[in-house]
Coordinates of N, CA and C in Angstrom, one line a residue:
Chain J
K2 N 0.8 -1.2 0.0 CA 0.0 0.0 0.0 C 0.9 1.2 0.0
Q3 N 0.5 2.2 -0.8 CA 1.3 3.5 -0.9 C 1.2 4.2 0.4
E4 N 2.3 4.7 0.9 CA 2.4 5.6 2.0 C 3.0 6.9 1.6
V5 N 2.3 8.0 2.0 CA 2.7 9.3 1.6 C 3.0 10.1 2.9
T6 N 4.2 10.7 3.0 CA 4.6 11.3 4.2 C 5.0 12.8 3.9
Q7 N 4.6 13.7 4.8 CA 5.0 15.1 4.6 C 5.7 15.6 5.8
I8 N 6.8 16.2 5.6 CA 7.6 16.7 6.7 C 8.1 18.1 6.3
P9 N 8.0 19.1 7.3 CA 7.5 19.0 8.6 C 5.9 19.0 8.7
A10 N 5.4 18.7 9.8 CA 3.9 18.8 9.9 C 3.4 20.2 10.1
A11 N 4.3 21.1 10.6 CA 4.0 22.5 10.8 C 5.2 23.3 10.6
L12 N 5.1 24.5 10.0 CA 6.2 25.4 9.7 C 5.8 26.8 9.9
S13 N 6.6 27.6 10.5 CA 6.3 29.0 10.7 C 7.5 29.8 10.3
V14 N 7.3 30.7 9.3 CA 8.4 31.5 8.8 C 8.0 33.0 8.7
P15 N 9.0 33.9 8.7 CA 8.7 35.3 8.6 C 8.4 35.6 7.1
E16 N 7.6 36.6 6.9 CA 7.3 37.0 5.5 C 8.6 37.3 4.7
G17 N 8.5 36.9 3.4 CA 9.6 37.2 2.5 C 10.6 36.0 2.4
E18 N 10.5 35.1 3.3 CA 11.5 34.0 3.3 C 11.1 33.0 2.2
N19 N 12.1 32.4 1.6 CA 11.9 31.2 0.7 C 11.8 30.0 1.5
L20 N 10.9 29.0 1.1 CA 10.8 27.8 1.9 C 10.6 26.6 1.0
V21 N 10.8 25.4 1.6 CA 10.6 24.2 0.9 C 9.8 23.2 1.8
L22 N 8.8 22.7 1.1 CA 8.0 21.6 1.8 C 8.3 20.3 1.1
N23 N 8.3 19.2 1.9 CA 8.7 17.9 1.5 C 7.6 16.9 1.4
C24 N 7.7 16.0 0.5 CA 6.7 15.0 0.3 C 7.5 13.7 -0.1
S25 N 7.2 12.6 0.6 CA 7.9 11.4 0.2 C 6.8 10.3 0.0
F26 N 7.1 9.3 -0.9 CA 6.1 8.2 -1.1 C 6.9 6.9 -1.3
T27 N 6.2 5.8 -1.0 CA 6.9 4.6 -0.9 C 6.9 3.8 -2.2
D28 N 5.9 4.0 -3.0 CA 5.8 3.2 -4.3 C 6.0 4.1 -5.5
S29 N 7.0 3.9 -6.2 CA 7.4 4.8 -7.3 C 6.5 4.6 -8.6
A30 N 5.6 3.6 -8.5 CA 4.7 3.3 -9.7 C 3.5 4.3 -9.6
I31 N 3.8 5.5 -10.0 CA 2.7 6.5 -9.9 C 2.5 7.1 -11.3
Y32 N 1.3 7.7 -11.5 CA 1.0 8.4 -12.8 C 1.4 9.8 -12.7
N33 N 1.1 10.4 -11.5 CA 1.4 11.8 -11.3 C 1.5 12.2 -9.8
L34 N 1.9 13.3 -9.5 CA 1.9 13.9 -8.1 C 1.3 15.3 -8.2
Q35 N 0.5 15.5 -7.2 CA -0.2 16.9 -7.2 C 0.1 17.5 -5.8
W36 N 0.2 18.8 -5.8 CA 0.3 19.6 -4.6 C -1.0 20.4 -4.5
F37 N -1.6 20.4 -3.3 CA -2.9 21.1 -3.1 C -2.7 22.1 -1.9
R38 N -3.5 23.1 -1.9 CA -3.6 24.0 -0.8 C -5.0 23.8 -0.1
Q39 N -5.0 23.8 1.2 CA -6.3 23.8 1.9 C -6.3 24.9 3.0
D40 N -7.3 25.8 2.9 CA -7.5 26.8 3.9 C -8.5 26.2 4.9
P41 N -8.4 26.8 6.2 CA -9.2 26.2 7.3 C -10.7 26.2 6.9
G42 N -11.3 25.0 7.1 CA -12.7 24.9 6.9 C -13.1 24.9 5.4
K43 N -12.1 24.7 4.5 CA -12.4 24.8 3.1 C -12.0 23.5 2.4
G44 N -12.3 23.4 1.1 CA -11.9 22.3 0.3 C -10.5 22.5 -0.2
L45 N -10.0 21.6 -1.0 CA -8.7 21.6 -1.5 C -8.6 22.3 -2.9
T46 N -7.6 23.1 -3.1 CA -7.3 23.7 -4.4 C -6.1 23.2 -5.0
S47 N -6.1 22.8 -6.2 CA -4.9 22.2 -6.9 C -4.0 23.4 -7.2
L48 N -2.7 23.2 -6.9 CA -1.6 24.1 -7.1 C -0.8 23.7 -8.4
L49 N -0.3 22.5 -8.3 CA 0.6 22.0 -9.4 C 0.3 20.5 -9.6
L50 N 0.4 20.1 -10.8 CA 0.4 18.6 -11.1 C 1.6 18.3 -11.9
I51 N 2.4 17.3 -11.5 CA 3.6 16.8 -12.2 C 3.3 15.4 -12.7
Q52 N 3.4 15.3 -14.0 CA 3.2 13.9 -14.5 C 4.5 13.1 -14.2
S53 N 4.4 11.8 -14.2 CA 5.5 10.9 -13.8 C 6.7 11.1 -14.7
S54 N 6.5 11.5 -15.9 CA 7.6 11.7 -16.9 C 8.3 13.0 -16.7
Q55 N 7.7 13.9 -15.9 CA 8.2 15.3 -15.7 C 9.1 15.3 -14.5
R56 N 10.0 16.4 -14.5 CA 10.8 16.6 -13.3 C 10.3 17.7 -12.4
E57 N 9.7 18.7 -13.1 CA 9.2 19.9 -12.3 C 8.1 20.6 -13.0
Q58 N 7.4 21.4 -12.2 CA 6.4 22.3 -12.7 C 6.5 23.6 -12.0
T59 N 6.2 24.7 -12.7 CA 6.2 26.0 -12.0 C 4.9 26.8 -12.3
S60 N 4.5 27.5 -11.2 CA 3.4 28.4 -11.4 C 3.6 29.6 -10.4
G61 N 4.0 30.7 -11.1 CA 4.2 31.9 -10.3 C 5.4 31.8 -9.3
R62 N 5.1 31.9 -8.0 CA 6.2 31.8 -7.0 C 6.3 30.3 -6.5
L63 N 5.6 29.4 -7.1 CA 5.6 28.0 -6.7 C 6.4 27.2 -7.7
N64 N 7.2 26.3 -7.2 CA 7.9 25.4 -8.1 C 7.9 24.0 -7.4
A65 N 7.4 23.0 -8.1 CA 7.4 21.7 -7.5 C 8.3 20.8 -8.4
S66 N 9.1 19.9 -7.7 CA 9.9 19.0 -8.3 C 9.5 17.5 -8.0
L67 N 9.9 16.6 -8.8 CA 9.6 15.2 -8.6 C 10.8 14.4 -9.0
D68 N 11.2 13.5 -8.0 CA 12.2 12.5 -8.3 C 11.5 11.2 -8.0
K69 N 11.0 10.6 -9.0 CA 10.2 9.4 -8.8 C 11.0 8.2 -8.3
S70 N 12.2 8.1 -8.8 CA 13.1 7.0 -8.4 C 13.4 7.0 -6.9
S71 N 13.5 8.1 -6.3 CA 13.8 8.2 -4.9 C 12.5 8.4 -4.1
G72 N 11.4 8.6 -4.7 CA 10.1 8.7 -4.0 C 10.0 10.1 -3.3
R73 N 10.4 11.1 -3.9 CA 10.4 12.4 -3.3 C 9.9 13.5 -4.2
S74 N 9.2 14.5 -3.5 CA 8.8 15.7 -4.2 C 9.0 16.9 -3.3
T75 N 9.3 18.0 -3.8 CA 9.4 19.2 -3.0 C 8.6 20.3 -3.6
L76 N 8.0 21.1 -2.8 CA 7.3 22.3 -3.2 C 8.1 23.5 -2.6
Y77 N 8.6 24.3 -3.6 CA 9.4 25.5 -3.2 C 8.5 26.7 -3.4
I78 N 8.4 27.5 -2.3 CA 7.6 28.8 -2.3 C 8.6 29.9 -2.1
A79 N 8.6 30.8 -3.1 CA 9.6 31.9 -3.1 C 8.9 33.1 -2.5
A80 N 9.7 33.9 -1.8 CA 9.2 35.2 -1.2 C 7.8 35.1 -0.6
S81 N 7.8 34.3 0.5 CA 6.5 33.9 1.1 C 5.7 35.2 1.6
Q82 N 4.4 35.0 1.6 CA 3.5 36.1 2.0 C 2.5 35.6 3.0
P83 N 2.0 36.5 3.8 CA 1.0 36.0 4.8 C -0.2 35.3 4.2
G84 N -0.6 35.6 3.0 CA -1.6 34.9 2.2 C -1.3 33.5 1.9
D85 N 0.0 33.1 2.0 CA 0.3 31.8 1.7 C 0.0 30.8 2.9
S86 N -0.3 31.4 4.0 CA -0.6 30.6 5.2 C -1.8 29.7 4.9
A87 N -1.6 28.4 5.1 CA -2.6 27.3 4.7 C -1.9 26.0 5.0
T88 N -2.7 24.9 4.8 CA -2.1 23.6 4.8 C -1.9 23.1 3.4
Y89 N -0.7 22.6 3.2 CA -0.3 22.1 1.9 C -0.2 20.6 1.9
L90 N -0.9 20.0 0.9 CA -1.0 18.5 0.8 C -0.4 18.1 -0.5
C91 N 0.2 16.9 -0.4 CA 0.6 16.3 -1.7 C -0.2 15.0 -1.8
A92 N -0.4 14.6 -3.1 CA -1.1 13.4 -3.4 C -0.5 12.7 -4.6
V93 N -0.4 11.4 -4.5 CA 0.2 10.6 -5.6 C -1.0 9.8 -6.2
S94 N -0.9 9.6 -7.5 CA -1.9 8.9 -8.2 C -1.3 7.6 -8.8
G95 N -1.7 6.5 -8.2 CA -1.3 5.2 -8.7 C -2.5 4.4 -9.0
N96 N -2.7 3.2 -8.4 CA -4.0 2.5 -8.6 C -5.1 3.3 -8.0
Q97 N -4.8 4.1 -7.0 CA -5.8 5.0 -6.4 C -5.0 6.3 -6.1
F98 N -5.8 7.3 -5.5 CA -5.1 8.5 -5.0 C -4.8 8.3 -3.6
Y99 N -3.6 8.7 -3.2 CA -3.1 8.7 -1.8 C -2.6 10.0 -1.4
F100 N -3.1 10.5 -0.3 CA -2.7 11.9 0.2 C -1.8 11.8 1.4
G101 N -0.9 12.8 1.5 CA -0.2 13.0 2.7 C -1.1 13.7 3.7
T102 N -0.5 13.8 5.0 CA -1.3 14.5 6.0 C -1.1 16.0 6.1
G103 N -0.2 16.5 5.2 CA -0.1 17.9 5.1 C 0.9 18.6 5.9
T104 N 1.3 19.8 5.5 CA 2.2 20.7 6.2 C 1.4 22.0 6.5
S105 N 1.3 22.3 7.7 CA 0.6 23.6 8.1 C 1.6 24.7 8.1
L106 N 1.4 25.7 7.2 CA 2.3 26.8 7.0 C 1.7 28.0 7.6
T107 N 2.5 28.7 8.4 CA 2.1 30.1 8.9 C 3.2 31.0 8.4
V108 N 2.8 32.1 7.7 CA 3.8 33.1 7.3 C 3.5 34.4 8.2
I109 N 4.5 34.8 9.0 CA 4.3 35.8 9.9 C 4.6 37.2 9.3
P110 N 3.7 38.1 9.4 CA 4.0 39.5 8.7 C 5.1 40.2 9.4
Chain F
N5 N -20.9 29.3 -13.1 CA -20.2 28.1 -13.0 C -19.9 27.9 -11.5
A6 N -20.6 27.0 -10.8 CA -20.5 26.8 -9.4 C -19.3 25.8 -9.0
G7 N -18.9 25.0 -10.0 CA -17.8 24.1 -9.7 C -18.4 22.8 -9.0
V8 N -17.9 22.5 -7.9 CA -18.3 21.3 -7.1 C -19.0 21.8 -5.9
T9 N -20.3 21.4 -5.7 CA -21.0 21.8 -4.5 C -21.4 20.5 -3.7
Q10 N -21.5 20.7 -2.4 CA -21.9 19.6 -1.5 C -23.0 20.0 -0.6
T11 N -23.9 19.1 -0.4 CA -25.1 19.4 0.5 C -25.2 18.2 1.4
P12 N -25.4 18.4 2.8 CA -25.4 19.6 3.5 C -24.0 20.0 3.8
K13 N -23.8 21.2 4.5 CA -22.5 21.6 5.0 C -22.1 21.0 6.3
F14 N -23.1 20.8 7.2 CA -23.0 20.3 8.5 C -24.1 19.3 8.8
R15 N -23.8 18.3 9.6 CA -24.9 17.4 10.0 C -24.5 16.7 11.2
V16 N -25.5 16.5 12.2 CA -25.3 15.7 13.3 C -26.3 14.5 13.3
L17 N -25.7 13.3 13.5 CA -26.6 12.1 13.5 C -26.4 11.4 14.8
K18 N -27.4 10.6 15.1 CA -27.3 9.6 16.2 C -26.9 8.3 15.6
T19 N -26.2 7.5 16.4 CA -25.8 6.2 16.0 C -27.0 5.4 15.4
G20 N -26.8 4.8 14.3 CA -27.9 4.0 13.7 C -28.7 4.7 12.7
Q21 N -28.7 6.1 12.6 CA -29.5 6.8 11.7 C -28.8 6.7 10.3
S22 N -29.6 7.1 9.3 CA -29.1 7.0 7.9 C -29.1 8.4 7.3
M23 N -28.3 8.7 6.3 CA -28.3 9.9 5.6 C -27.6 9.8 4.3
T24 N -27.9 10.8 3.4 CA -27.3 10.8 2.1 C -26.6 12.2 1.9
L25 N -25.4 12.2 1.5 CA -24.6 13.4 1.1 C -24.7 13.5 -0.4
L26 N -25.0 14.7 -0.8 CA -25.1 15.0 -2.3 C -23.9 15.8 -2.8
C27 N -23.4 15.4 -3.9 CA -22.3 16.1 -4.5 C -22.8 16.4 -6.0
A28 N -22.6 17.7 -6.4 CA -23.0 18.1 -7.7 C -21.9 18.9 -8.4
Q29 N -21.7 18.6 -9.7 CA -20.6 19.4 -10.4 C -21.2 19.8 -11.8
D30 N -20.9 21.0 -12.2 CA -21.4 21.6 -13.4 C -20.3 21.7 -14.5
M31 N -19.3 20.9 -14.4 CA -18.1 21.0 -15.3 C -18.1 19.9 -16.3
N32 N -19.2 19.1 -16.4 CA -19.3 18.0 -17.3 C -18.1 17.0 -17.1
H33 N -17.7 16.8 -15.9 CA -16.6 15.9 -15.6 C -17.1 14.4 -15.6
E34 N -16.3 13.5 -16.1 CA -16.7 12.1 -16.1 C -16.4 11.5 -14.7
Y35 N -15.3 11.8 -14.1 CA -14.9 11.2 -12.8 C -15.3 11.9 -11.6
M36 N -15.8 11.2 -10.6 CA -16.2 11.8 -9.3 C -15.7 10.9 -8.2
Y37 N -15.4 11.5 -7.1 CA -14.8 10.9 -5.9 C -15.4 11.3 -4.6
W38 N -15.4 10.4 -3.7 CA -15.8 10.8 -2.3 C -14.6 10.4 -1.4
Y39 N -14.1 11.4 -0.6 CA -13.1 11.2 0.4 C -13.6 11.5 1.8
R40 N -12.9 11.0 2.8 CA -13.1 11.5 4.1 C -11.7 12.0 4.7
Q41 N -11.8 13.0 5.5 CA -10.5 13.6 6.1 C -10.6 13.5 7.6
D42 N -9.7 12.9 8.2 CA -9.6 12.7 9.6 C -8.3 13.3 10.1
P43 N -8.2 13.8 11.3 CA -7.0 14.4 11.8 C -5.9 13.3 11.9
G44 N -4.7 13.7 11.3 CA -3.6 12.8 11.4 C -3.6 11.7 10.4
M45 N -4.7 11.6 9.6 CA -4.9 10.5 8.6 C -4.8 10.9 7.2
G46 N -4.9 12.2 6.9 CA -5.0 12.6 5.6 C -6.3 12.3 4.9
L47 N -6.5 12.6 3.7 CA -7.7 12.2 2.9 C -7.6 10.8 2.5
R48 N -8.7 10.0 2.6 CA -8.7 8.7 2.2 C -9.9 8.5 1.3
L49 N -9.7 7.8 0.2 CA -10.7 7.6 -0.9 C -11.8 6.5 -0.4
I50 N -13.0 6.9 -0.5 CA -14.1 6.0 0.0 C -14.6 5.2 -1.2
H51 N -15.2 5.9 -2.2 CA -15.7 5.4 -3.4 C -15.4 6.4 -4.6
Y52 N -15.4 5.9 -5.8 CA -15.3 6.8 -6.9 C -16.2 6.2 -8.1
S53 N -16.3 7.1 -9.1 CA -17.1 6.7 -10.3 C -16.3 7.2 -11.5
V54 N -16.3 6.4 -12.5 CA -15.6 6.8 -13.8 C -16.6 7.2 -14.9
G55 N -17.9 7.3 -14.5 CA -18.9 7.7 -15.4 C -20.3 7.4 -14.9
E56 N -21.2 8.0 -15.6 CA -22.6 7.8 -15.2 C -23.0 6.3 -15.1
G57 N -23.6 5.9 -14.0 CA -24.0 4.5 -13.8 C -22.9 3.6 -13.3
T58 N -21.7 4.1 -13.1 CA -20.6 3.3 -12.6 C -20.2 3.7 -11.2
T59 N -19.7 2.8 -10.4 CA -19.1 3.1 -9.1 C -18.1 2.0 -8.8
A60 N -17.1 2.4 -8.0 CA -16.0 1.5 -7.6 C -15.6 1.8 -6.2
K61 N -15.0 0.8 -5.5 CA -14.6 1.0 -4.1 C -13.2 1.6 -4.1
G62 N -13.0 2.4 -3.1 CA -11.7 3.0 -2.8 C -11.0 2.3 -1.7
E63 N -10.3 3.1 -0.9 CA -9.5 2.5 0.2 C -10.3 2.1 1.4
V64 N -11.3 2.9 1.7 CA -12.1 2.7 2.9 C -13.6 2.7 2.6
P65 N -14.1 1.7 1.9 CA -15.5 1.7 1.5 C -16.6 1.2 2.5
D66 N -16.1 0.5 3.5 CA -17.1 -0.2 4.4 C -17.9 0.8 5.1
G67 N -19.3 0.5 5.1 CA -20.2 1.3 5.8 C -20.8 2.4 5.0
Y68 N -20.4 2.5 3.7 CA -20.9 3.5 2.8 C -21.4 2.9 1.5
N69 N -22.3 3.5 0.9 CA -22.8 3.1 -0.5 C -22.9 4.4 -1.3
V70 N -22.8 4.2 -2.6 CA -22.8 5.4 -3.5 C -23.6 5.1 -4.7
S71 N -24.1 6.2 -5.4 CA -24.8 6.0 -6.6 C -24.5 7.2 -7.6
R72 N -24.4 6.9 -8.8 CA -24.2 7.9 -9.9 C -25.2 7.7 -11.0
L73 N -26.4 8.2 -10.7 CA -27.5 8.0 -11.6 C -27.5 9.1 -12.7
K74 N -27.0 10.2 -12.4 CA -26.8 11.3 -13.4 C -25.3 11.7 -13.4
K75 N -24.8 12.1 -14.5 CA -23.4 12.4 -14.7 C -23.0 13.5 -13.7
Q76 N -23.9 14.5 -13.4 CA -23.5 15.6 -12.6 C -23.6 15.4 -11.1
N77 N -24.2 14.3 -10.7 CA -24.4 14.0 -9.3 C -23.7 12.7 -8.8
F78 N -23.2 12.8 -7.6 CA -22.6 11.6 -7.0 C -23.1 11.6 -5.5
L79 N -23.8 10.6 -5.1 CA -24.4 10.5 -3.8 C -23.7 9.5 -2.9
L80 N -23.4 9.9 -1.7 CA -22.8 9.0 -0.7 C -23.8 8.7 0.4
G81 N -24.1 7.5 0.7 CA -25.0 7.1 1.7 C -24.4 6.4 2.9
L82 N -24.9 6.7 4.0 CA -24.6 6.0 5.2 C -25.9 5.3 5.7
E83 N -25.9 4.0 5.7 CA -27.2 3.3 6.0 C -27.4 3.2 7.5
S84 N -26.4 3.0 8.3 CA -26.5 3.0 9.7 C -25.2 3.6 10.3
A85 N -25.3 4.9 10.6 CA -24.2 5.7 11.0 C -23.5 5.2 12.3
A86 N -22.2 5.2 12.4 CA -21.5 4.9 13.6 C -20.5 6.0 14.0
P87 N -20.2 6.1 15.2 CA -19.3 7.2 15.7 C -18.0 7.3 14.9
S88 N -17.5 6.1 14.4 CA -16.3 6.1 13.6 C -16.4 6.8 12.3
Q89 N -17.6 7.1 11.9 CA -17.8 7.8 10.6 C -17.9 9.3 10.8
T90 N -17.7 9.8 12.0 CA -17.5 11.2 12.3 C -16.3 11.7 11.5
S91 N -16.4 12.7 10.6 CA -15.3 13.1 9.8 C -15.8 14.3 8.9
V92 N -14.9 14.8 8.1 CA -15.2 15.7 7.1 C -15.2 15.0 5.8
Y93 N -16.2 15.1 5.0 CA -16.3 14.4 3.8 C -16.2 15.4 2.6
F94 N -15.3 15.0 1.7 CA -15.1 15.9 0.5 C -15.4 15.1 -0.8
C95 N -16.1 15.8 -1.7 CA -16.3 15.3 -3.0 C -15.4 16.0 -4.0
A96 N -15.0 15.3 -5.0 CA -14.1 15.9 -6.0 C -14.5 15.3 -7.4
S97 N -14.1 16.1 -8.4 CA -14.4 15.6 -9.8 C -13.2 15.9 -10.7
S98 N -13.1 15.2 -11.8 CA -12.1 15.5 -12.7 C -12.6 15.1 -14.1
Y99 N -12.0 15.8 -15.1 CA -12.5 15.5 -16.5 C -11.9 14.1 -17.0
G100 N -10.6 13.9 -16.7 CA -10.0 12.7 -17.1 C -9.7 11.8 -15.8
G101 N -9.1 10.7 -16.0 CA -8.8 9.8 -14.9 C -7.6 10.2 -14.2
R102 N -7.2 9.3 -13.2 CA -6.1 9.6 -12.4 C -4.8 9.8 -13.1
E103 N -4.7 9.2 -14.3 CA -3.4 9.3 -15.1 C -3.0 10.7 -15.5
V104 N -4.0 11.5 -15.7 CA -3.6 12.8 -16.3 C -4.2 14.0 -15.7
D105 N -5.3 13.9 -14.9 CA -6.1 15.1 -14.6 C -6.1 15.5 -13.2
T106 N -6.2 16.8 -12.9 CA -6.3 17.3 -11.6 C -7.7 17.1 -11.1
Q107 N -7.9 17.2 -9.8 CA -9.2 17.1 -9.2 C -9.7 18.4 -8.7
Y108 N -11.0 18.7 -8.8 CA -11.6 19.8 -8.2 C -12.4 19.4 -7.1
F109 N -12.2 20.1 -5.9 CA -12.9 19.7 -4.7 C -14.0 20.6 -4.3
G110 N -15.0 20.0 -3.6 CA -16.1 20.7 -3.0 C -15.6 21.3 -1.7
P111 N -16.5 22.0 -1.0 CA -16.1 22.7 0.3 C -16.2 21.8 1.5
G112 N -16.8 20.6 1.3 CA -16.8 19.6 2.4 C -18.1 19.6 3.2
T113 N -18.4 18.5 3.8 CA -19.5 18.3 4.8 C -18.9 17.8 6.1
R114 N -19.2 18.5 7.1 CA -18.7 18.1 8.5 C -19.8 17.3 9.1
L115 N -19.6 16.0 9.3 CA -20.5 15.1 9.9 C -20.1 14.6 11.3
T116 N -21.0 14.7 12.2 CA -20.7 14.2 13.6 C -21.8 13.1 13.9
V117 N -21.3 12.0 14.3 CA -22.2 10.9 14.7 C -22.1 10.7 16.2
L118 N -23.2 10.9 16.9 CA -23.1 10.8 18.4 C -23.5 9.3 18.9

């Protein structure tokens, strides 16, 4: 069974700092990996999707990388802002979708 | 364009009661999913559908039933609610399958079973 782990569980940074969120998975037989954002009491919003054949995807200040062979993905957030405060989840798509438990990010003004 | 909507937003049940959660999407998506989110567990797939009239089991299907009679709707039923089913339930949809497509999520239903 696929296991998805996200470290750290919580992170607090001052505004303007660059940061990296980590996601690891145990089974490299995946179709793709997605990063989502979840605000308190809300649903999930897709940020980036990386196909298994790709190494990275970029959207604005966000950059996600994928190393399928080592079972790792990172989400890089540049010049963090208070509005980035949320929980970030990664999910891998194999025979089913498997989600990590998320990293709760707080950006301090 | 409302995206994915869920009804109701909150519900409290007593053990043994039944209820149905409704998910609706207006994006003409083929695929629809039901997840539950529990603290420390992440989201887990309950059931999913790859098209009108089809359903399939996910990771944690026991105690739930689903139906997809119309393409735009995906219903999740609890026949006899148990306290272990206290959770936040999310519906999602996608145009393509898991191989290629991102999922769009509804706002969630918070269910408490006493």
